[in-house]
Every structure is written in structure tokens, then in C-alpha cells.
């Protein structure tokens, strides 16, 4: 077996709060970003890309506060190749114990056409901006966006310029998820061989998952010499997302025999942060997602179950405990006490303060009164609801009349900023009637882009989790809620999405920026 050496240490750069949060609808609140950053720091992520400070006041505040609170990880902010972006980024990250500025520019022919710079002009811009960043901060990362579609000679030329100007990490993004493992490796190898000064910097790999190869491409890049992987929890990110942190970290751990690289990530914290990111981003994890999907450790077929009982290694290449899944999953019930609830929540990755436990316990009891057995997934849904049930308005009362005779009707009381508003509305089905009632009380032009229901557990008393996605002026917000009553869950999910819309509208955007990343 190959010995660990420092040269085999792979740096984990998490961009859930920047590239992940950039995906349509995945907006997180300020407090949620701080909470996720703390979880990332605690799990041993080396670098947290906390946001894009010039994009909005909200991003700037989040990056600054994450920089102030983080104890271990390097805190990085993103900046375009412009002095004002870099200055703003530095203003936010400078509060960190270990700050980093990450500046980028699109170098492929298609991307060079956007700022209308020829090759020489772009090279000059790279030299000026990286030099400027390095004068502010001694830790500078530079990215040639769309590197995998950039001419090799030009890529070598600009990487060399960035290194000479003081970049300490060179990130090679596959911005559009176009590359494949062999090509990903060849590109890193080519840069390391051809670019003078390459041995003085760390090469990073940043892959998108458009062709489903982000994890494979990142691992291939590591085998070729990259020592930083950029990734997100649950693979969150624009379009098909980014390389999933849990996939690369577990692949390196489980197949250490053929990929002798190490990370500092405490893998037992993976499930906890995965659930939290799914909850706050409003992007549920697909059931069969590697490592963190609900079915990733489930064994349904008789042959598999039989094999598992005899020897779990028959069908399991990693233990559920290694990713933070509790070994047993005994349900709680209405006789379970506070201590049992707290222990179960800790197992599930929730660190609940004493005063929060009081509220959670009340809600747990209410759920246990309606449901005989409260499973782990019910508790996750309850915690998600607890976190998202805050905002300008709340559902106070809902009663629907439905049956074979249309129209159905909904009596609804919404509390908005402390004042109750009541209406009765009719519609084509109970959910339609309820949504019409919400719209009468809180008129808005946002379009319902998605309405999705799924059962949290089995049985007719199962809770339903409802996701609602709204679109207004090209911006997307989501809301989620769970309840044993599907219509109540729908009303609350809709109202949660509207609360997020209100927050989104209030966000000031002094300088609207667009990256295709
Ligand atoms: O995908 C991409 O190119 C990016 C860059 C900003 C690094 O996210
Ligand atoms: Zn990206």
C-alpha cells in the first residue's frame, strides 16, 4: 500500500455558498449561509468560497461575517477581473484569519468575445488584475473560465502570466461540463509540464456535471497532479451542478488503494450537512444520489437483504456510519422524551440548543399525536419546517372543503407582520383553492414554476413534503414544508416561497453581475 505523503494531500475547496447558491432558486438567507459555513469549517473543509462580494450587499455582508466567524478554513471571495470587484472582495475577506481572493476571466474564444478583448489585451488585463489582487492579499487564486475550451497555447500563456503576477493557486474550470476524464487529466498534465513556474503553485480542478462526469473528471485531474478539488455539498450548482464534495471525498477514502490521496474532511459529518444544505437551498437530494441519497444504503431485494444479514460487506463498500448515518433507525413515538429526541437529532447531525429543543419538542409531540411512529426522515422534515417557518407571513388556519362536487373551497387565515387576514376562495381542487386564497390575501405576479409533493415515509399517515418554486422577473425562489396533511404542507410551502420572495426583492443589487459559471 502507498504511504501517505504531504504531496498526496488534496485540498478541499467548497463552493456551495458561491457556485452552489448561484443555481436558480437556491438562495439562502444570511443566517443560513453562516450556519452552513460553520458546518463546513467543523467538518474540515480547507477553503470555503463564501460568495461573490460585489454581486450584492447581501453577498458582501455574508462573506464578511463568514470571514469573521470562521476559525480554521481559508475564506475566499470571488471577483471578476476588475479592480473594483477585487477591492470589494478584499474588503469582505480581509476579516478572515486566512483570506483568499479568487479572480477569474473567461479565456476561451467564446468568452473572450464578451468583453471584446483580443488575446494580448486579455493577457494584459490578467497581469494587471492578478498583480492588484496580490498587492492586497498574499493568497490569490486565478481561474481561466471555460479553460477546457481554451486553446492550449493561449491557456499556457495566460497561466504563466497569472503565476508571474503572484497567483498562488491556478484553478482550471470546466465551466460548461464539457470535458471527460482522460482529457481532464491530460490538460492538467500538459499545464504542469509546459508552464514555467507551475511547480510553485497548486493546480485546482473545478468541474460541472452537465454530462454526469464531474466527479470522474475531478479525480482524473488529481491523478494528473491537481491538488485542490472545487466542489459543493450534494453537487449543488448551476444547471446539472458541480462536483459533489461527498462523492470525491468518499471515493478517495474508499478507493485509497488505487487513489492514494487524503483529505482532512471528517466524513461522519457528511449526512448532517447534506440534509441541511438540501433544506436551506430547497433542492431535495435525489433518492438514488451516491453517498447521500435516501436509498444509498437501502437494500430492498431479498438476495441483497439476505447477503447483508450474513456479512454487510457483501453489498456494502462503505459503512453507513462512515458518512454519518446512524446504524439503526428505530422510530420515536408519542411516549419518547426530550432526551431521546435530542439524542436522535444529534445522530441526524442537528446541534440543537436548549431553547430550540423546547420548540422542537412541542412540534414533535404534535406530530407523534398524529403519527404512530416518527421516523428519522420525519424528524428531518420537521427540522426543515422549523427552520423555514419564519418570515413575514405564516399560515394560521386552513380548512378546505373538497369532494366529488366542484368547486372546492378553502378558508384561510394568514398572519402578515402580526395582523391576521382571512378569506374564502374557490378553486379546481383543494390545492388550487388554497393557492387562490393566498393570492387574494397577498397579491403578487410571481409565476408558479414548480409544485411537487413527495411522501416522507410510507403509510397513509405519512407526512408529505411539498416544494414550491416561484418565478418573478427571471428570479426564482423556493419554499418547502411538510405535514401529514398535504394541503396544509402545500399552503405552508407556498407561503415560505413568498417569504423568500420578499427577502429576495429586498436584496439590494448595486452591481448586478452575471457569471456563466
Ligand atoms: O465554472 C466556472 O468557471 C466558475 C469560475 C468562476 C471559477 O465557477
Ligand atoms: Zn463553476
Coordinates of C-alpha atoms and ligand atoms in Angstrom, one line a residue:
X1 CA 0.0 0.0 0.0
X2 CA 1.3 3.5 -0.9
X3 CA 2.3 5.6 2.1
X4 CA 0.6 9.0 2.8
X5 CA 2.9 11.9 1.9
X6 CA 2.2 15.6 2.0
X7 CA 2.3 15.7 -1.7
X8 CA -0.7 13.4 -1.8
X9 CA -2.8 15.7 0.4
X10 CA -5.8 17.1 -1.6
X11 CA -7.2 20.4 -0.6
X12 CA -11.0 20.6 -0.5
X13 CA -12.4 23.9 -1.7
X14 CA -16.1 24.1 -1.1
X15 CA -18.1 26.5 -3.2
X16 CA -21.7 25.6 -2.0
X17 CA -22.1 29.2 -0.8
X18 CA -21.0 30.7 -4.1
X19 CA -21.3 28.4 -7.2
X20 CA -24.0 26.3 -5.4
X21 CA -26.0 29.3 -4.2
X22 CA -25.8 30.7 -7.7
X23 CA -28.1 28.0 -9.0
X24 CA -31.6 29.3 -9.8
X25 CA -33.8 29.1 -6.7
X26 CA -31.1 28.0 -4.3
X27 CA -30.9 31.3 -2.5
X28 CA -30.0 31.1 1.2
X29 CA -30.6 33.6 3.9
X30 CA -27.7 35.3 5.7
X31 CA -28.1 33.2 8.8
X32 CA -28.3 30.0 6.8
X33 CA -25.1 30.9 5.0
X34 CA -23.4 31.4 8.3
X35 CA -24.7 28.2 9.6
X36 CA -23.5 26.2 6.6
X37 CA -20.1 27.9 6.7
X38 CA -19.7 26.8 10.3
X39 CA -20.6 23.3 9.4
X40 CA -18.1 23.3 6.6
X41 CA -15.4 24.6 8.9
X42 CA -16.2 22.0 11.5
X43 CA -16.1 19.1 9.0
X44 CA -12.6 20.0 8.0
X45 CA -13.1 21.7 4.6
X46 CA -9.8 23.6 3.8
X47 CA -11.2 26.5 1.9
X48 CA -14.7 28.0 1.9
X49 CA -15.7 30.1 -1.1
X50 CA -18.2 32.2 0.8
X51 CA -19.7 34.3 -2.0
X52 CA -19.3 37.0 -4.7
X53 CA -18.9 40.2 -2.7
X54 CA -19.6 42.7 -5.4
X55 CA -22.8 40.8 -6.6
X56 CA -25.0 42.3 -3.9
X57 CA -24.9 43.9 -0.4
X58 CA -26.3 40.6 0.9
X59 CA -23.3 38.7 -0.6
X60 CA -20.9 41.2 0.8
X61 CA -22.3 41.0 4.3
X62 CA -22.4 37.2 4.2
X63 CA -18.7 36.9 3.1
X64 CA -17.6 39.5 5.7
X65 CA -19.5 37.7 8.5
X66 CA -18.3 34.3 7.5
X67 CA -14.7 35.7 7.4
X68 CA -15.1 37.0 10.9
X69 CA -16.6 33.8 12.4
X70 CA -14.5 31.1 10.8
X71 CA -11.8 29.6 12.9
X72 CA -9.9 27.2 10.7
X73 CA -10.7 27.3 7.0
X74 CA -9.4 29.8 4.4
X75 CA -12.2 32.2 3.4
X76 CA -12.3 33.0 -0.2
X77 CA -14.4 35.5 -2.2
X78 CA -14.9 35.7 -5.9
X79 CA -14.1 38.7 -8.1
X80 CA -14.2 39.4 -11.8
X81 CA -11.0 40.7 -13.5
X82 CA -11.8 44.3 -12.5
X83 CA -10.2 46.4 -9.8
X84 CA -13.5 47.4 -8.2
X85 CA -14.5 43.7 -7.9
X86 CA -11.2 42.8 -6.4
X87 CA -11.2 45.7 -3.9
X88 CA -14.7 44.8 -2.8
X89 CA -13.8 41.2 -2.4
X90 CA -10.8 42.1 -0.3
X91 CA -12.9 44.4 1.9
X92 CA -15.0 41.3 2.7
X93 CA -12.4 38.6 3.1
X94 CA -9.8 40.7 4.9
X95 CA -11.6 40.0 8.2
X96 CA -10.6 36.3 7.9
X97 CA -7.8 34.7 9.8
X98 CA -6.7 33.3 6.4
X99 CA -8.2 35.3 3.5
X100 CA -8.1 34.4 -0.2
X101 CA -9.1 36.5 -3.3
X102 CA -10.3 34.4 -6.3
X103 CA -10.3 36.3 -9.5
X104 CA -11.4 35.0 -12.9
X105 CA -11.9 35.8 -16.6
X106 CA -13.3 33.8 -19.5
X107 CA -10.3 32.8 -21.7
X108 CA -12.0 30.6 -24.4
X109 CA -12.7 32.2 -27.8
X110 CA -16.5 32.5 -26.9
X111 CA -15.7 34.1 -23.6
X112 CA -13.0 36.4 -25.0
X113 CA -15.7 37.9 -27.3
X114 CA -17.8 39.1 -24.4
X115 CA -15.6 41.8 -23.1
X116 CA -14.4 42.2 -26.6
X117 CA -10.7 41.8 -25.8
X118 CA -8.1 40.4 -28.1
X119 CA -5.6 37.8 -26.8
X120 CA -3.0 40.5 -26.0
X121 CA -5.4 42.8 -24.3
X122 CA -6.8 39.9 -22.2
X123 CA -3.3 38.9 -21.2
X124 CA -2.6 42.4 -20.1
X125 CA -5.8 42.5 -18.1
X126 CA -4.8 39.3 -16.3
X127 CA -1.4 40.6 -15.5
X128 CA -2.9 43.9 -14.0
X129 CA -5.7 42.3 -12.0
X130 CA -3.7 39.4 -10.5
X131 CA -0.9 41.9 -9.6
X132 CA -3.6 44.1 -8.0
X133 CA -5.1 41.2 -6.0
X134 CA -1.6 40.0 -4.9
X135 CA -0.8 43.5 -3.6
X136 CA -3.8 43.2 -1.3
X137 CA -3.6 39.6 -0.3
X138 CA -0.8 37.0 -0.2
X139 CA -3.2 34.2 -1.1
X140 CA -4.6 34.7 -4.7
X141 CA -6.4 32.2 -6.8
X142 CA -6.8 32.8 -10.5
X143 CA -9.2 31.0 -12.9
X144 CA -9.4 31.0 -16.7
X145 CA -13.1 30.4 -17.0
X146 CA -14.0 27.9 -19.7
X147 CA -10.4 26.6 -19.6
X148 CA -11.4 23.3 -21.1
X149 CA -12.4 25.1 -24.4
X150 CA -9.5 27.4 -24.4
X151 CA -6.6 26.9 -27.0
X152 CA -3.8 25.1 -25.2
X153 CA -1.1 27.6 -26.3
X154 CA -3.1 30.5 -25.1
X155 CA -4.0 28.7 -21.8
X156 CA -0.3 28.1 -21.1
X157 CA 0.5 31.7 -21.9
X158 CA -2.1 33.2 -19.5
X159 CA -1.5 30.7 -16.7
X160 CA 2.2 31.7 -16.9
X161 CA 1.2 35.4 -16.7
X162 CA -1.0 34.7 -13.6
X163 CA 1.8 32.8 -11.9
X164 CA 4.3 35.6 -12.6
X165 CA 1.8 38.2 -11.3
X166 CA 1.6 36.3 -8.0
X167 CA -1.3 33.8 -8.2
X168 CA -0.7 31.0 -5.6
X169 CA -3.4 28.7 -6.9
X170 CA -4.4 28.2 -10.6
X171 CA -7.9 26.8 -11.0
X172 CA -8.8 25.1 -14.2
X173 CA -12.6 25.3 -14.6
X174 CA -14.6 23.0 -16.9
X175 CA -17.3 25.7 -16.8
X176 CA -19.8 24.0 -19.1
X177 CA -19.2 20.4 -18.0
X178 CA -17.8 19.5 -21.4
X179 CA -14.6 17.6 -20.6
X180 CA -14.1 13.8 -20.0
X181 CA -11.8 12.1 -17.5
X182 CA -8.8 11.4 -19.9
X183 CA -8.9 14.9 -21.3
X184 CA -9.3 16.4 -17.8
X185 CA -6.1 14.6 -16.7
X186 CA -4.2 15.5 -20.0
X187 CA -5.0 19.2 -19.6
X188 CA -3.6 19.3 -16.0
X189 CA -0.6 17.3 -17.0
X190 CA 0.1 19.5 -20.1
X191 CA 0.0 22.7 -17.9
X192 CA 2.3 21.2 -15.3
X193 CA 4.8 20.1 -17.9
X194 CA 4.7 23.2 -20.1
X195 CA 4.1 26.3 -17.9
X196 CA 7.3 27.8 -16.3
X197 CA 6.7 28.2 -12.5
X198 CA 4.0 25.5 -12.5
X199 CA 5.7 23.7 -9.6
X200 CA 5.4 26.8 -7.4
X201 CA 1.6 26.8 -7.4
X202 CA -1.3 24.5 -6.6
X203 CA -3.4 23.4 -9.6
X204 CA -7.1 23.1 -8.8
X205 CA -9.9 21.4 -10.7
X206 CA -13.4 22.8 -10.9
X207 CA -15.9 20.7 -12.8
X208 CA -19.5 21.0 -13.7
X209 CA -21.8 18.0 -14.2
X210 CA -23.6 18.6 -17.5
X211 CA -22.5 15.2 -18.8
X212 CA -22.6 13.5 -15.4
X213 CA -18.7 13.3 -15.3
X214 CA -17.9 16.0 -12.7
X215 CA -16.6 13.6 -10.1
X216 CA -14.7 11.4 -12.5
X217 CA -13.1 14.5 -14.2
X218 CA -12.1 15.9 -10.8
X219 CA -10.5 12.6 -9.7
X220 CA -8.7 12.2 -13.0
X221 CA -7.3 15.8 -12.6
X222 CA -6.0 14.8 -9.2
X223 CA -4.3 11.7 -10.6
X224 CA -2.6 14.1 -13.1
X225 CA -1.3 16.4 -10.4
X226 CA -4.1 18.7 -9.3
X227 CA -4.1 19.1 -5.6
X228 CA -7.3 21.1 -5.0
X229 CA -10.8 19.9 -5.8
X230 CA -13.6 22.5 -6.0
X231 CA -16.9 21.0 -5.1
X232 CA -20.3 21.6 -3.4
X233 CA -22.4 19.7 -0.9
X234 CA -24.9 17.5 -2.8
X235 CA -23.3 18.7 -6.0
X236 CA -25.4 21.8 -5.8
X237 CA -24.8 24.3 -8.6
X238 CA -26.0 25.8 -11.8
X239 CA -27.6 23.6 -14.4
X240 CA -26.5 20.0 -13.5
X241 CA -24.4 21.2 -10.7
X242 CA -20.8 20.9 -9.6
X243 CA -18.6 18.0 -8.4
X244 CA -20.2 16.7 -5.3
X245 CA -18.0 17.0 -2.2
X246 CA -19.3 13.8 -0.6
X247 CA -18.5 11.8 -3.8
X248 CA -14.9 12.9 -4.2
X249 CA -14.1 12.6 -0.5
X250 CA -15.7 9.2 -0.2
X251 CA -14.1 8.0 -3.4
X252 CA -10.7 8.9 -2.2
X253 CA -11.4 7.3 1.2
X254 CA -13.0 4.0 -0.1
X255 CA -10.6 3.6 -3.1
X256 CA -7.5 4.7 -1.3
X257 CA -5.8 1.5 -2.6
X258 CA -5.8 2.9 -6.2
X259 CA -6.1 6.7 -5.4
X260 CA -3.6 7.2 -2.5
X261 CA -4.7 10.8 -1.8
X262 CA -6.0 12.2 1.5
X263 CA -8.3 15.0 2.6
X264 CA -8.9 16.5 6.0
X265 CA -12.7 16.0 5.8
X266 CA -14.5 14.3 8.8
X267 CA -16.7 12.1 6.6
X268 CA -19.1 11.3 9.5
X269 CA -20.4 14.9 9.1
X270 CA -21.5 14.4 5.5
X271 CA -25.1 13.4 6.1
X272 CA -25.8 16.2 8.5
X273 CA -24.5 18.9 6.2
X274 CA -26.2 17.3 3.2
X275 CA -29.6 17.4 4.9
X276 CA -29.1 20.9 6.0
X277 CA -28.0 22.1 2.5
X278 CA -31.0 20.4 1.0
X279 CA -33.3 22.1 3.4
X280 CA -32.0 25.6 3.2
X281 CA -31.4 25.5 -0.6
X282 CA -34.8 24.0 -1.3
X283 CA -33.1 21.4 -3.5
X284 CA -34.0 17.9 -2.3
X285 CA -31.5 15.2 -2.8
X286 CA -32.5 12.6 -5.4
X287 CA -33.3 9.2 -3.8
X288 CA -30.6 7.3 -5.6
X289 CA -27.9 10.0 -5.3
X290 CA -24.4 8.5 -4.5
X291 CA -23.5 8.7 -0.8
X292 CA -26.3 10.9 0.5
X293 CA -29.4 9.7 -1.3
X294 CA -32.2 8.2 0.8
X295 CA -31.6 4.8 -1.0
X296 CA -27.8 4.9 -1.0
X297 CA -27.6 2.4 1.9
X298 CA -31.0 0.8 1.5
X299 CA -31.2 -2.9 0.5
X300 CA -34.6 -3.8 -0.9
X301 CA -34.2 -7.1 -2.8
X302 CA -34.4 -10.4 -0.9
X303 CA -31.0 -11.5 -2.2
X304 CA -29.4 -8.3 -1.1
X305 CA -31.0 -8.3 2.3
X306 CA -30.0 -11.9 2.9
X307 CA -26.4 -11.2 1.9
X308 CA -26.4 -8.1 4.2
X309 CA -27.5 -10.1 7.2
X310 CA -24.8 -12.6 6.7
X311 CA -22.0 -10.1 6.0
X312 CA -22.6 -6.5 5.3
X313 CA -19.6 -6.3 3.1
X314 CA -21.4 -8.5 0.6
X315 CA -23.2 -5.5 -0.8
X316 CA -21.8 -2.5 1.1
X317 CA -18.5 -0.9 0.1
X318 CA -18.7 1.7 3.0
X319 CA -20.4 1.7 6.3
X320 CA -23.4 4.0 6.8
X321 CA -21.7 5.2 9.9
X322 CA -18.7 6.5 7.9
X323 CA -20.9 9.1 6.3
X324 CA -22.8 9.9 9.5
X325 CA -25.8 7.7 9.1
X326 CA -27.0 6.3 12.4
X327 CA -26.6 2.5 12.4
X328 CA -30.1 1.8 13.5
X329 CA -33.2 3.6 12.6
X330 CA -35.7 2.8 15.4
X331 CA -38.6 5.2 15.2
X332 CA -39.7 7.5 18.1
X333 CA -43.3 7.7 19.3
X334 CA -45.5 9.8 21.4
X335 CA -44.0 8.4 24.6
X336 CA -40.5 9.3 23.7
X337 CA -39.0 12.0 25.9
X338 CA -36.8 15.0 25.3
X339 CA -33.6 13.2 25.9
X340 CA -34.4 10.6 23.2
X341 CA -35.4 13.3 20.8
X342 CA -32.2 15.2 21.4
X343 CA -30.1 12.0 21.0
X344 CA -31.8 11.2 17.7
X345 CA -31.4 14.8 16.4
X346 CA -27.7 14.6 17.3
X347 CA -27.4 11.4 15.4
X348 CA -29.0 13.1 12.5
X349 CA -26.5 15.9 12.6
X350 CA -28.6 18.6 14.3
X351 CA -26.9 20.5 17.1
X352 CA -30.0 21.8 19.0
X353 CA -29.7 24.5 21.6
X354 CA -31.7 24.0 24.9
X355 CA -34.2 26.8 24.0
X356 CA -34.6 25.4 20.4
X357 CA -35.3 22.0 21.8
X358 CA -38.3 23.2 23.7
X359 CA -40.0 24.4 20.4
X360 CA -38.9 21.3 18.5
X361 CA -40.2 19.0 21.3
X362 CA -43.7 20.7 21.1
X363 CA -43.8 20.2 17.3
X364 CA -42.5 16.6 17.7
X365 CA -45.3 15.8 20.2
X366 CA -47.9 17.3 17.9
X367 CA -46.6 15.1 15.0
X368 CA -46.4 12.0 17.2
X369 CA -50.0 12.5 18.2
X370 CA -51.0 12.3 14.5
X371 CA -48.5 9.6 13.5
X372 CA -47.9 6.4 15.4
X373 CA -44.2 6.2 14.5
X374 CA -41.9 9.1 13.9
X375 CA -39.0 8.1 11.6
X376 CA -35.7 9.8 11.0
X377 CA -37.0 11.3 7.8
X378 CA -40.0 12.7 9.6
X379 CA -37.6 14.4 12.0
X380 CA -35.5 15.8 9.2
X381 CA -38.7 17.2 7.6
X382 CA -39.8 18.6 11.0
X383 CA -36.4 20.4 11.4
X384 CA -36.6 21.7 7.9
X385 CA -40.0 23.1 8.5
X386 CA -38.9 24.6 11.8
X387 CA -36.1 26.5 10.0
X388 CA -38.2 27.7 7.1
X389 CA -41.3 28.6 9.0
X390 CA -40.0 32.1 9.8
X391 CA -40.7 35.2 7.7
X392 CA -43.1 38.0 7.0
X393 CA -46.2 35.7 6.9
X394 CA -47.4 32.4 8.4
X395 CA -50.4 30.2 7.9
X396 CA -52.6 30.5 11.0
X397 CA -55.6 28.5 10.0
X398 CA -56.7 26.4 7.0
X399 CA -59.8 24.4 6.3
X400 CA -60.7 23.0 2.9
X401 CA -63.9 21.6 1.7
X402 CA -63.3 19.0 -1.1
X403 CA -65.1 16.1 -2.6
X404 CA -66.6 14.9 -5.9
X405 CA -68.6 18.1 -6.4
X406 CA -66.5 21.1 -7.8
X407 CA -65.6 23.7 -6.9
X408 CA -63.6 23.1 -3.8
X409 CA -63.1 25.9 -1.3
X410 CA -60.5 27.0 1.2
X411 CA -60.9 29.1 4.3
X412 CA -57.6 30.6 5.1
X413 CA -56.1 32.9 7.8
X414 CA -52.7 34.3 7.0
X415 CA -50.8 36.3 9.6
X416 CA -48.8 39.0 7.9
X417 CA -46.5 41.1 10.1
X418 CA -48.6 40.3 13.2
X419 CA -52.0 41.0 11.6
X420 CA -54.5 38.3 10.7
X421 CA -56.1 38.3 7.2
X422 CA -59.0 36.0 6.4
X423 CA -60.5 34.9 3.0
X424 CA -62.5 32.1 1.5
X425 CA -61.6 31.1 -2.1
X426 CA -62.8 28.5 -4.5
X427 CA -60.7 26.5 -7.0
X428 CA -60.3 23.5 -9.0
X429 CA -59.2 21.1 -6.3
X430 CA -58.2 21.8 -2.7
X431 CA -54.6 23.0 -3.5
X432 CA -55.8 25.3 -6.2
X433 CA -58.4 26.8 -3.9
X434 CA -55.8 27.3 -1.2
X435 CA -53.3 28.9 -3.5
X436 CA -56.0 31.3 -4.8
X437 CA -56.8 32.2 -1.2
X438 CA -53.1 33.0 -0.6
X439 CA -53.0 35.2 -3.7
X440 CA -56.2 37.1 -2.6
X441 CA -54.5 38.0 0.7
X442 CA -51.1 38.6 -0.8
X443 CA -51.5 39.6 -4.4
X444 CA -48.3 39.1 -6.5
X445 CA -47.3 38.4 -10.1
X446 CA -44.8 35.6 -9.4
X447 CA -45.5 32.5 -11.5
X448 CA -45.8 29.1 -10.0
X449 CA -42.9 27.3 -11.8
X450 CA -43.0 24.1 -9.8
X451 CA -45.3 22.3 -7.4
X452 CA -44.0 18.9 -6.2
X453 CA -45.2 16.6 -3.5
X454 CA -43.5 13.5 -2.1
X455 CA -44.2 11.2 0.8
X456 CA -41.5 11.4 3.5
X457 CA -42.1 7.8 4.7
X458 CA -44.5 5.0 3.9
X459 CA -48.1 4.6 5.1
X460 CA -51.3 6.6 4.9
X461 CA -50.3 8.7 7.9
X462 CA -47.0 9.6 6.2
X463 CA -46.0 13.3 6.1
X464 CA -45.9 14.9 2.7
X465 CA -43.1 17.2 1.8
X466 CA -44.2 19.9 -0.7
X467 CA -41.8 22.0 -2.7
X468 CA -43.0 25.2 -4.4
X469 CA -40.9 27.2 -6.9
X470 CA -41.9 30.7 -7.9
X471 CA -40.5 32.9 -10.6
X472 CA -40.6 36.7 -10.7
X473 CA -38.7 38.8 -13.2
X474 CA -36.4 35.9 -14.1
X475 CA -35.6 35.3 -10.4
X476 CA -36.5 32.0 -8.8
X477 CA -37.3 31.3 -5.1
X478 CA -38.4 28.1 -3.5
X479 CA -40.3 27.1 -0.4
X480 CA -40.7 23.7 1.3
X481 CA -42.9 22.4 4.0
X482 CA -44.0 19.0 5.5
X483 CA -47.2 17.9 7.2
X484 CA -49.4 14.8 7.5
X485 CA -52.0 16.9 5.6
X486 CA -50.8 17.5 2.1
X487 CA -52.9 20.7 1.6
X488 CA -51.5 22.2 4.8
X489 CA -48.0 21.4 3.6
X490 CA -48.8 23.0 0.3
X491 CA -50.1 26.2 1.8
X492 CA -47.1 26.5 4.1
X493 CA -44.6 25.7 1.2
X494 CA -46.3 28.4 -0.9
X495 CA -46.1 30.9 1.9
X496 CA -42.5 30.0 2.7
X497 CA -41.7 30.6 -1.0
X498 CA -43.4 34.0 -0.8
X499 CA -41.4 34.9 2.3
X500 CA -38.3 34.1 0.4
X501 CA -39.5 36.3 -2.5
X502 CA -40.0 39.2 -0.1
X503 CA -36.4 38.7 1.1
X504 CA -35.1 38.4 -2.5
X505 CA -36.9 41.7 -3.5
X506 CA -35.4 43.5 -0.6
X507 CA -31.9 42.5 -1.5
X508 CA -30.1 45.5 -3.0
X509 CA -28.2 44.9 -6.1
X510 CA -25.8 47.8 -6.6
X511 CA -23.9 46.0 -9.3
X512 CA -25.8 43.1 -10.9
X513 CA -23.2 40.6 -12.1
X514 CA -23.6 37.6 -14.3
X515 CA -21.2 34.7 -14.5
X516 CA -21.9 31.7 -16.6
X517 CA -20.1 29.6 -14.0
Ligands
LIG1 O1 -17.4 27.3 -13.5 C1 -16.6 28.3 -13.5 O2 -15.9 28.6 -14.5 C2 -16.6 29.1 -12.3 C3 -15.5 30.1 -12.2 C4 -16.0 31.4 -11.7 C5 -14.4 29.6 -11.4 O3 -17.4 28.9 -11.4
LIG2 ZN1 -18.4 26.9 -11.7

